[in-house]
Amino acid sequence: MSAFDQQSSSPIPPLEEVKKRPTVIIVVGMAGSGKTTFLTRLHREISSGIICRSDDGKVGKGYYINLDPACTAMPYPPQIDIRDTVDYKNVMSEYNLGPNGAIVTSLNLFATKFDVVMGILEKRVEEERDIDYVIVDTPGQIESFTWSASGQIVTESLASSFPTILSFVVDTPRCVNPSTFMSNMLYSCSMMYRSRLPMVVAFNKTDVVSSDTVESWMSDYDKFQEAMDAQESSGGSYYDSLNRSMALTLDEFYSTLNRCGVSAATGDGVDEFLALCEKARAEYFEEYWKDLNDRREAVKELKEQGVKDNMNKFEKDLKEVDKMKKEEGGVLPATFVEGFHEKEVVSMMPYRRTGDRSLSIVGLGCSSFSDIFGEEVSKQEEGWVELIINTVKSGVNVLDTAPWYGDSERVVGMAIKKLPRSSFYIHTKVGRYAKTDKMFDFTKEKTYKSVQNSLKVLNVDYLDCVQVHDPEFCEDLSIIVGEVLVALDEMREKGIIRRIGITGYPLQVQREIIERSTVKIDQSLSYGHLNLHDVTLLSSSFSELCKNNDIALLAAAPLSMGLLTPGDPPSWHPAPAELKDRCKKANVLCEDAGASLPHLATIYSLAIEAVPCTLLGVKNSFELERMLKASRSLKEVKGFAFNGDIKELPLTATEQEALRGILEREEIFGGEVRNTEGWNEV
């Protein structure tokens, strides 16, 4: 989440309070730079009382956070360790990733709950006022942190509440080569300007090679030129001219850059390093804090304008109420088509109003109409087409598909050919595609091409909603905000699409996109966060954020992708073993009571009024009838909440007792919320 955006949904810490807080030092460095050894030295010197930041001369403490999931052993004891939450090897195995991909994914998983880390940190600092430094260790694969969405979330979350600086640890012996030196300086420059935070460059290993040479290159361009001349005489290349040009370009950057030589092995220079950290801390308040407040004000103005726009939209919606078709038995949705639908059938389906649409409380998730779950499409597609048509005839008016779902768009398009266009709302997605090297492509160009292809394959001339698919896999959310959403907004203005949505698992990523975006987002689709074991879609502040921004909340996977069914979940399911075991206990309880776990799970999720539509996949007429039976039984249920009275649900006394046991027993889901990535929330 962006730092200034985060403050729009949580109290802004007063400046005087932030000034009392310890300095956060985010330490980054290339693999082999001696970063971990340097952190060990810092820990030793701070713990020994040699170093002290307090004005009264009292010895302070350090607080350590490890964000390297692949580290096998820590030479110092961190108070917060990513390895306690995310198992790097399991991530690599379960998601079929390489080492670097597993590091990025582990950081992404950890970042989704970084608000919990912030809460722990703020509480500890409040209780123990003698903490001088919060030191954050990052992966040696530096780009996995500095150029990832998770790294940005962590950095800006810390910087929004604590005086925060970056420290770039550089391998001095390698920098005696001017080209390597220039590469390191370009990297430090890019990190500083990307984060906007003050930086201290620590030229490490001065016990091997003094940092005097490289520091002289930064203060005297002629000396760098001499080094370049010497390099050319020993066999230069056309890169030399680039290095010379870059040296001139970075001259101003050098003039304000805090740097010093240190030796992690001997401790030389550590006192100077921490003195520069104090200088950088002052720069944080002089520059970053002011910039942070300016950006907060800009976001506030955008939101105020958004409120005005929403009022105008509301007035427009009121004028269009006459589009709703009123009948004796109540209000039929605008998707009702005389001659295609039967009034008696459609009137049995409950609908919920969101914006200018009335959505059926259950929507058809179309991912099952493909080969991604092992089905043979050629043998099934004719039956699937008929199934989709019957689903729409029953009053279900939301169809959700995606290019990622293999043949799904094509199969849905075959059904659409036989449906009145006004009888349904079609939602598709962009950003995630077939299982190739370019599975994810969030560029503006690809977004345009994907939408055009979806229009063609689905046999429609406009799409009711296009959603950004799994943005958590985008390395930089600025691409989502600056390219994908902008492209979708341009197409919305042209009438090619009607609404813009985002979908994915981590709510934290969706939150950041919503708060950073200058494009109006109409819809959020979350899967796996509204079911018997996980209601964080509504129990967290995310639902309030969507409500304040006039964003419709849709949910998917009420059966938790197979967890809440009698059989075993699919082999690819990411749920931890403990959660799978609890779900099996829930099923045993249901079987003993003569109840159906899928039925209870479906009724519970569909009944929650705060979510207008929940997507459910079906593959045959039996599953369709089961879905329709559950949704129709909720016709008279109004105002049910995730923590509501179970007696309000259309269940038998035996079913109610079984559902109560599932939700309240400690060995199942009682007392805590659990989701598929192993996070626990009270």
PDB file of C-alpha atoms in Angstrom, residues 365-508:
ATOM      1  CA  GLY A 365     -18.288 -18.794 -12.565  1.00  0.00           C
ATOM      2  CA  CYS A 366     -17.240 -20.103 -15.976  1.00  0.00           C
ATOM      3  CA  SER A 367     -13.703 -21.319 -15.232  1.00  0.00           C
ATOM      4  CA  SER A 368     -15.041 -24.891 -15.133  1.00  0.00           C
ATOM      5  CA  PHE A 369     -15.946 -24.715 -18.840  1.00  0.00           C
ATOM      6  CA  SER A 370     -12.368 -25.408 -19.903  1.00  0.00           C
ATOM      7  CA  ASP A 371      -9.538 -27.899 -19.685  1.00  0.00           C
ATOM      8  CA  ILE A 372      -7.696 -26.208 -16.817  1.00  0.00           C
ATOM      9  CA  PHE A 373      -9.277 -28.666 -14.361  1.00  0.00           C
ATOM     10  CA  GLY A 374      -8.597 -31.698 -16.550  1.00  0.00           C
ATOM     11  CA  GLU A 375     -11.866 -31.772 -18.513  1.00  0.00           C
ATOM     12  CA  GLU A 376     -11.952 -32.806 -22.193  1.00  0.00           C
ATOM     13  CA  VAL A 377     -13.521 -29.756 -23.825  1.00  0.00           C
ATOM     14  CA  SER A 378     -14.503 -31.414 -27.111  1.00  0.00           C
ATOM     15  CA  LYS A 379     -16.638 -33.974 -25.281  1.00  0.00           C
ATOM     16  CA  GLN A 380     -18.250 -31.455 -22.960  1.00  0.00           C
ATOM     17  CA  GLU A 381     -18.761 -28.186 -24.809  1.00  0.00           C
ATOM     18  CA  GLU A 382     -22.197 -28.957 -26.288  1.00  0.00           C
ATOM     19  CA  GLY A 383     -23.553 -29.828 -22.854  1.00  0.00           C
ATOM     20  CA  TRP A 384     -21.836 -26.801 -21.325  1.00  0.00           C
ATOM     21  CA  VAL A 385     -23.425 -24.442 -23.860  1.00  0.00           C
ATOM     22  CA  GLU A 386     -26.871 -25.810 -22.987  1.00  0.00           C
ATOM     23  CA  LEU A 387     -26.044 -25.524 -19.284  1.00  0.00           C
ATOM     24  CA  ILE A 388     -25.107 -21.825 -19.642  1.00  0.00           C
ATOM     25  CA  ILE A 389     -28.339 -21.099 -21.544  1.00  0.00           C
ATOM     26  CA  ASN A 390     -30.445 -22.840 -18.875  1.00  0.00           C
ATOM     27  CA  THR A 391     -28.595 -20.950 -16.151  1.00  0.00           C
ATOM     28  CA  VAL A 392     -29.460 -17.582 -17.713  1.00  0.00           C
ATOM     29  CA  LYS A 393     -33.074 -18.698 -18.285  1.00  0.00           C
ATOM     30  CA  SER A 394     -33.310 -19.470 -14.558  1.00  0.00           C
ATOM     31  CA  GLY A 395     -32.656 -15.809 -13.749  1.00  0.00           C
ATOM     32  CA  VAL A 396     -28.901 -15.923 -13.093  1.00  0.00           C
ATOM     33  CA  ASN A 397     -27.672 -12.793 -14.884  1.00  0.00           C
ATOM     34  CA  VAL A 398     -23.914 -12.693 -14.168  1.00  0.00           C
ATOM     35  CA  LEU A 399     -21.442 -14.706 -16.272  1.00  0.00           C
ATOM     36  CA  ASP A 400     -17.778 -14.475 -15.252  1.00  0.00           C
ATOM     37  CA  THR A 401     -14.962 -15.747 -17.470  1.00  0.00           C
ATOM     38  CA  ALA A 402     -11.352 -14.930 -18.412  1.00  0.00           C
ATOM     39  CA  PRO A 403      -8.697 -15.604 -21.083  1.00  0.00           C
ATOM     40  CA  TRP A 404      -6.771 -17.524 -18.405  1.00  0.00           C
ATOM     41  CA  TYR A 405      -9.605 -20.082 -18.250  1.00  0.00           C
ATOM     42  CA  GLY A 406      -8.557 -21.812 -21.466  1.00  0.00           C
ATOM     43  CA  ASP A 407     -11.573 -22.437 -23.730  1.00  0.00           C
ATOM     44  CA  SER A 408     -14.013 -20.789 -21.319  1.00  0.00           C
ATOM     45  CA  GLU A 409     -14.505 -17.562 -23.313  1.00  0.00           C
ATOM     46  CA  ARG A 410     -15.050 -19.548 -26.509  1.00  0.00           C
ATOM     47  CA  VAL A 411     -17.619 -21.868 -24.884  1.00  0.00           C
ATOM     48  CA  VAL A 412     -19.426 -18.943 -23.244  1.00  0.00           C
ATOM     49  CA  GLY A 413     -19.381 -17.141 -26.599  1.00  0.00           C
ATOM     50  CA  MET A 414     -21.097 -20.131 -28.221  1.00  0.00           C
ATOM     51  CA  ALA A 415     -23.877 -19.875 -25.633  1.00  0.00           C
ATOM     52  CA  ILE A 416     -24.130 -16.097 -26.010  1.00  0.00           C
ATOM     53  CA  LYS A 417     -24.936 -16.555 -29.710  1.00  0.00           C
ATOM     54  CA  LYS A 418     -28.204 -18.145 -28.569  1.00  0.00           C
ATOM     55  CA  LEU A 419     -29.007 -15.611 -25.825  1.00  0.00           C
ATOM     56  CA  PRO A 420     -30.626 -12.151 -26.000  1.00  0.00           C
ATOM     57  CA  ARG A 421     -27.785  -9.672 -25.316  1.00  0.00           C
ATOM     58  CA  SER A 422     -29.787  -7.860 -22.647  1.00  0.00           C
ATOM     59  CA  SER A 423     -30.448 -11.052 -20.663  1.00  0.00           C
ATOM     60  CA  PHE A 424     -27.052 -11.200 -18.931  1.00  0.00           C
ATOM     61  CA  TYR A 425     -24.016  -9.258 -17.728  1.00  0.00           C
ATOM     62  CA  ILE A 426     -20.747 -10.635 -19.065  1.00  0.00           C
ATOM     63  CA  HIS A 427     -17.574 -10.091 -17.017  1.00  0.00           C
ATOM     64  CA  THR A 428     -14.101 -11.034 -18.238  1.00  0.00           C
ATOM     65  CA  LYS A 429     -10.523 -10.188 -17.311  1.00  0.00           C
ATOM     66  CA  VAL A 430      -7.132  -8.947 -18.528  1.00  0.00           C
ATOM     67  CA  GLY A 431      -3.554  -9.431 -17.340  1.00  0.00           C
ATOM     68  CA  ARG A 432      -3.347 -13.202 -16.895  1.00  0.00           C
ATOM     69  CA  TYR A 433      -3.283 -15.461 -19.928  1.00  0.00           C
ATOM     70  CA  ALA A 434      -2.287 -18.968 -21.055  1.00  0.00           C
ATOM     71  CA  LYS A 435       0.443 -21.006 -19.342  1.00  0.00           C
ATOM     72  CA  THR A 436       3.386 -19.647 -21.306  1.00  0.00           C
ATOM     73  CA  ASP A 437       6.407 -17.489 -20.571  1.00  0.00           C
ATOM     74  CA  LYS A 438       4.056 -14.499 -20.934  1.00  0.00           C
ATOM     75  CA  MET A 439       1.397 -15.796 -18.564  1.00  0.00           C
ATOM     76  CA  PHE A 440       1.197 -12.304 -17.068  1.00  0.00           C
ATOM     77  CA  ASP A 441       1.203  -9.197 -19.234  1.00  0.00           C
ATOM     78  CA  PHE A 442      -0.050  -5.971 -17.685  1.00  0.00           C
ATOM     79  CA  THR A 443       1.012  -3.604 -20.443  1.00  0.00           C
ATOM     80  CA  LYS A 444      -1.375  -1.126 -21.988  1.00  0.00           C
ATOM     81  CA  GLU A 445      -0.889  -2.613 -25.455  1.00  0.00           C
ATOM     82  CA  LYS A 446      -1.741  -6.159 -24.329  1.00  0.00           C
ATOM     83  CA  THR A 447      -4.769  -4.873 -22.412  1.00  0.00           C
ATOM     84  CA  TYR A 448      -6.217  -3.352 -25.587  1.00  0.00           C
ATOM     85  CA  LYS A 449      -5.537  -6.514 -27.599  1.00  0.00           C
ATOM     86  CA  SER A 450      -7.039  -8.759 -24.941  1.00  0.00           C
ATOM     87  CA  VAL A 451     -10.279  -6.772 -24.717  1.00  0.00           C
ATOM     88  CA  GLN A 452     -10.640  -6.746 -28.498  1.00  0.00           C
ATOM     89  CA  ASN A 453     -10.091 -10.509 -28.598  1.00  0.00           C
ATOM     90  CA  SER A 454     -12.629 -11.094 -25.807  1.00  0.00           C
ATOM     91  CA  LEU A 455     -15.240  -9.061 -27.689  1.00  0.00           C
ATOM     92  CA  LYS A 456     -14.686 -11.243 -30.745  1.00  0.00           C
ATOM     93  CA  VAL A 457     -14.606 -14.611 -28.969  1.00  0.00           C
ATOM     94  CA  LEU A 458     -17.594 -13.813 -26.742  1.00  0.00           C
ATOM     95  CA  ASN A 459     -19.654 -12.554 -29.710  1.00  0.00           C
ATOM     96  CA  VAL A 460     -20.565  -9.213 -28.098  1.00  0.00           C
ATOM     97  CA  ASP A 461     -20.013  -5.579 -29.041  1.00  0.00           C
ATOM     98  CA  TYR A 462     -19.439  -4.430 -25.452  1.00  0.00           C
ATOM     99  CA  LEU A 463     -18.385  -5.992 -22.151  1.00  0.00           C
ATOM    100  CA  ASP A 464     -20.280  -5.266 -18.949  1.00  0.00           C
ATOM    101  CA  CYS A 465     -17.133  -5.435 -16.819  1.00  0.00           C
ATOM    102  CA  VAL A 466     -13.441  -6.050 -17.453  1.00  0.00           C
ATOM    103  CA  GLN A 467     -11.340  -6.907 -14.407  1.00  0.00           C
ATOM    104  CA  VAL A 468      -7.585  -6.813 -13.812  1.00  0.00           C
ATOM    105  CA  HIS A 469      -6.747 -10.472 -13.177  1.00  0.00           C
ATOM    106  CA  ASP A 470      -4.434 -11.360 -10.246  1.00  0.00           C
ATOM    107  CA  PRO A 471      -2.499  -8.051 -10.064  1.00  0.00           C
ATOM    108  CA  GLU A 472      -0.488  -9.453  -7.137  1.00  0.00           C
ATOM    109  CA  PHE A 473       1.735 -11.091  -9.755  1.00  0.00           C
ATOM    110  CA  CYS A 474       2.682  -7.741 -11.282  1.00  0.00           C
ATOM    111  CA  GLU A 475       6.156  -6.753 -10.068  1.00  0.00           C
ATOM    112  CA  ASP A 476       5.257  -3.057  -9.931  1.00  0.00           C
ATOM    113  CA  LEU A 477       1.695  -1.934  -9.174  1.00  0.00           C
ATOM    114  CA  SER A 478       2.501   1.366 -10.867  1.00  0.00           C
ATOM    115  CA  ILE A 479       2.030  -0.568 -14.122  1.00  0.00           C
ATOM    116  CA  ILE A 480      -1.477  -1.580 -13.039  1.00  0.00           C
ATOM    117  CA  VAL A 481      -2.335   1.976 -12.043  1.00  0.00           C
ATOM    118  CA  GLY A 482      -0.564   3.721 -14.915  1.00  0.00           C
ATOM    119  CA  GLU A 483      -1.189   1.341 -17.825  1.00  0.00           C
ATOM    120  CA  VAL A 484      -3.918  -1.271 -17.367  1.00  0.00           C
ATOM    121  CA  LEU A 485      -6.464   0.909 -15.582  1.00  0.00           C
ATOM    122  CA  VAL A 486      -5.768   3.841 -17.899  1.00  0.00           C
ATOM    123  CA  ALA A 487      -6.339   1.631 -20.955  1.00  0.00           C
ATOM    124  CA  LEU A 488      -9.571   0.258 -19.486  1.00  0.00           C
ATOM    125  CA  ASP A 489     -10.759   3.761 -18.651  1.00  0.00           C
ATOM    126  CA  GLU A 490     -10.162   4.869 -22.230  1.00  0.00           C
ATOM    127  CA  MET A 491     -12.224   1.927 -23.479  1.00  0.00           C
ATOM    128  CA  ARG A 492     -14.937   2.673 -20.929  1.00  0.00           C
ATOM    129  CA  GLU A 493     -15.206   6.207 -22.278  1.00  0.00           C
ATOM    130  CA  LYS A 494     -15.650   4.752 -25.775  1.00  0.00           C
ATOM    131  CA  GLY A 495     -18.407   2.415 -24.560  1.00  0.00           C
ATOM    132  CA  ILE A 496     -16.459  -0.766 -25.340  1.00  0.00           C
ATOM    133  CA  ILE A 497     -16.647  -1.723 -21.686  1.00  0.00           C
ATOM    134  CA  ARG A 498     -19.128  -0.518 -19.083  1.00  0.00           C
ATOM    135  CA  ARG A 499     -17.304  -1.120 -15.798  1.00  0.00           C
ATOM    136  CA  ILE A 500     -13.782  -1.649 -14.490  1.00  0.00           C
ATOM    137  CA  GLY A 501     -12.939  -4.189 -11.813  1.00  0.00           C
ATOM    138  CA  ILE A 502     -10.028  -5.834 -10.034  1.00  0.00           C
ATOM    139  CA  THR A 503      -9.806  -9.419  -8.863  1.00  0.00           C
ATOM    140  CA  GLY A 504      -7.253 -11.476  -6.983  1.00  0.00           C
ATOM    141  CA  TYR A 505      -6.501 -13.136  -3.675  1.00  0.00           C
ATOM    142  CA  PRO A 506      -4.535 -10.645  -1.482  1.00  0.00           C
ATOM    143  CA  LEU A 507      -6.916  -7.917  -0.323  1.00  0.00           C
ATOM    144  CA  GLN A 508      -3.914  -5.763   0.552  1.00  0.00           C
TER     145      GLN A 508
END
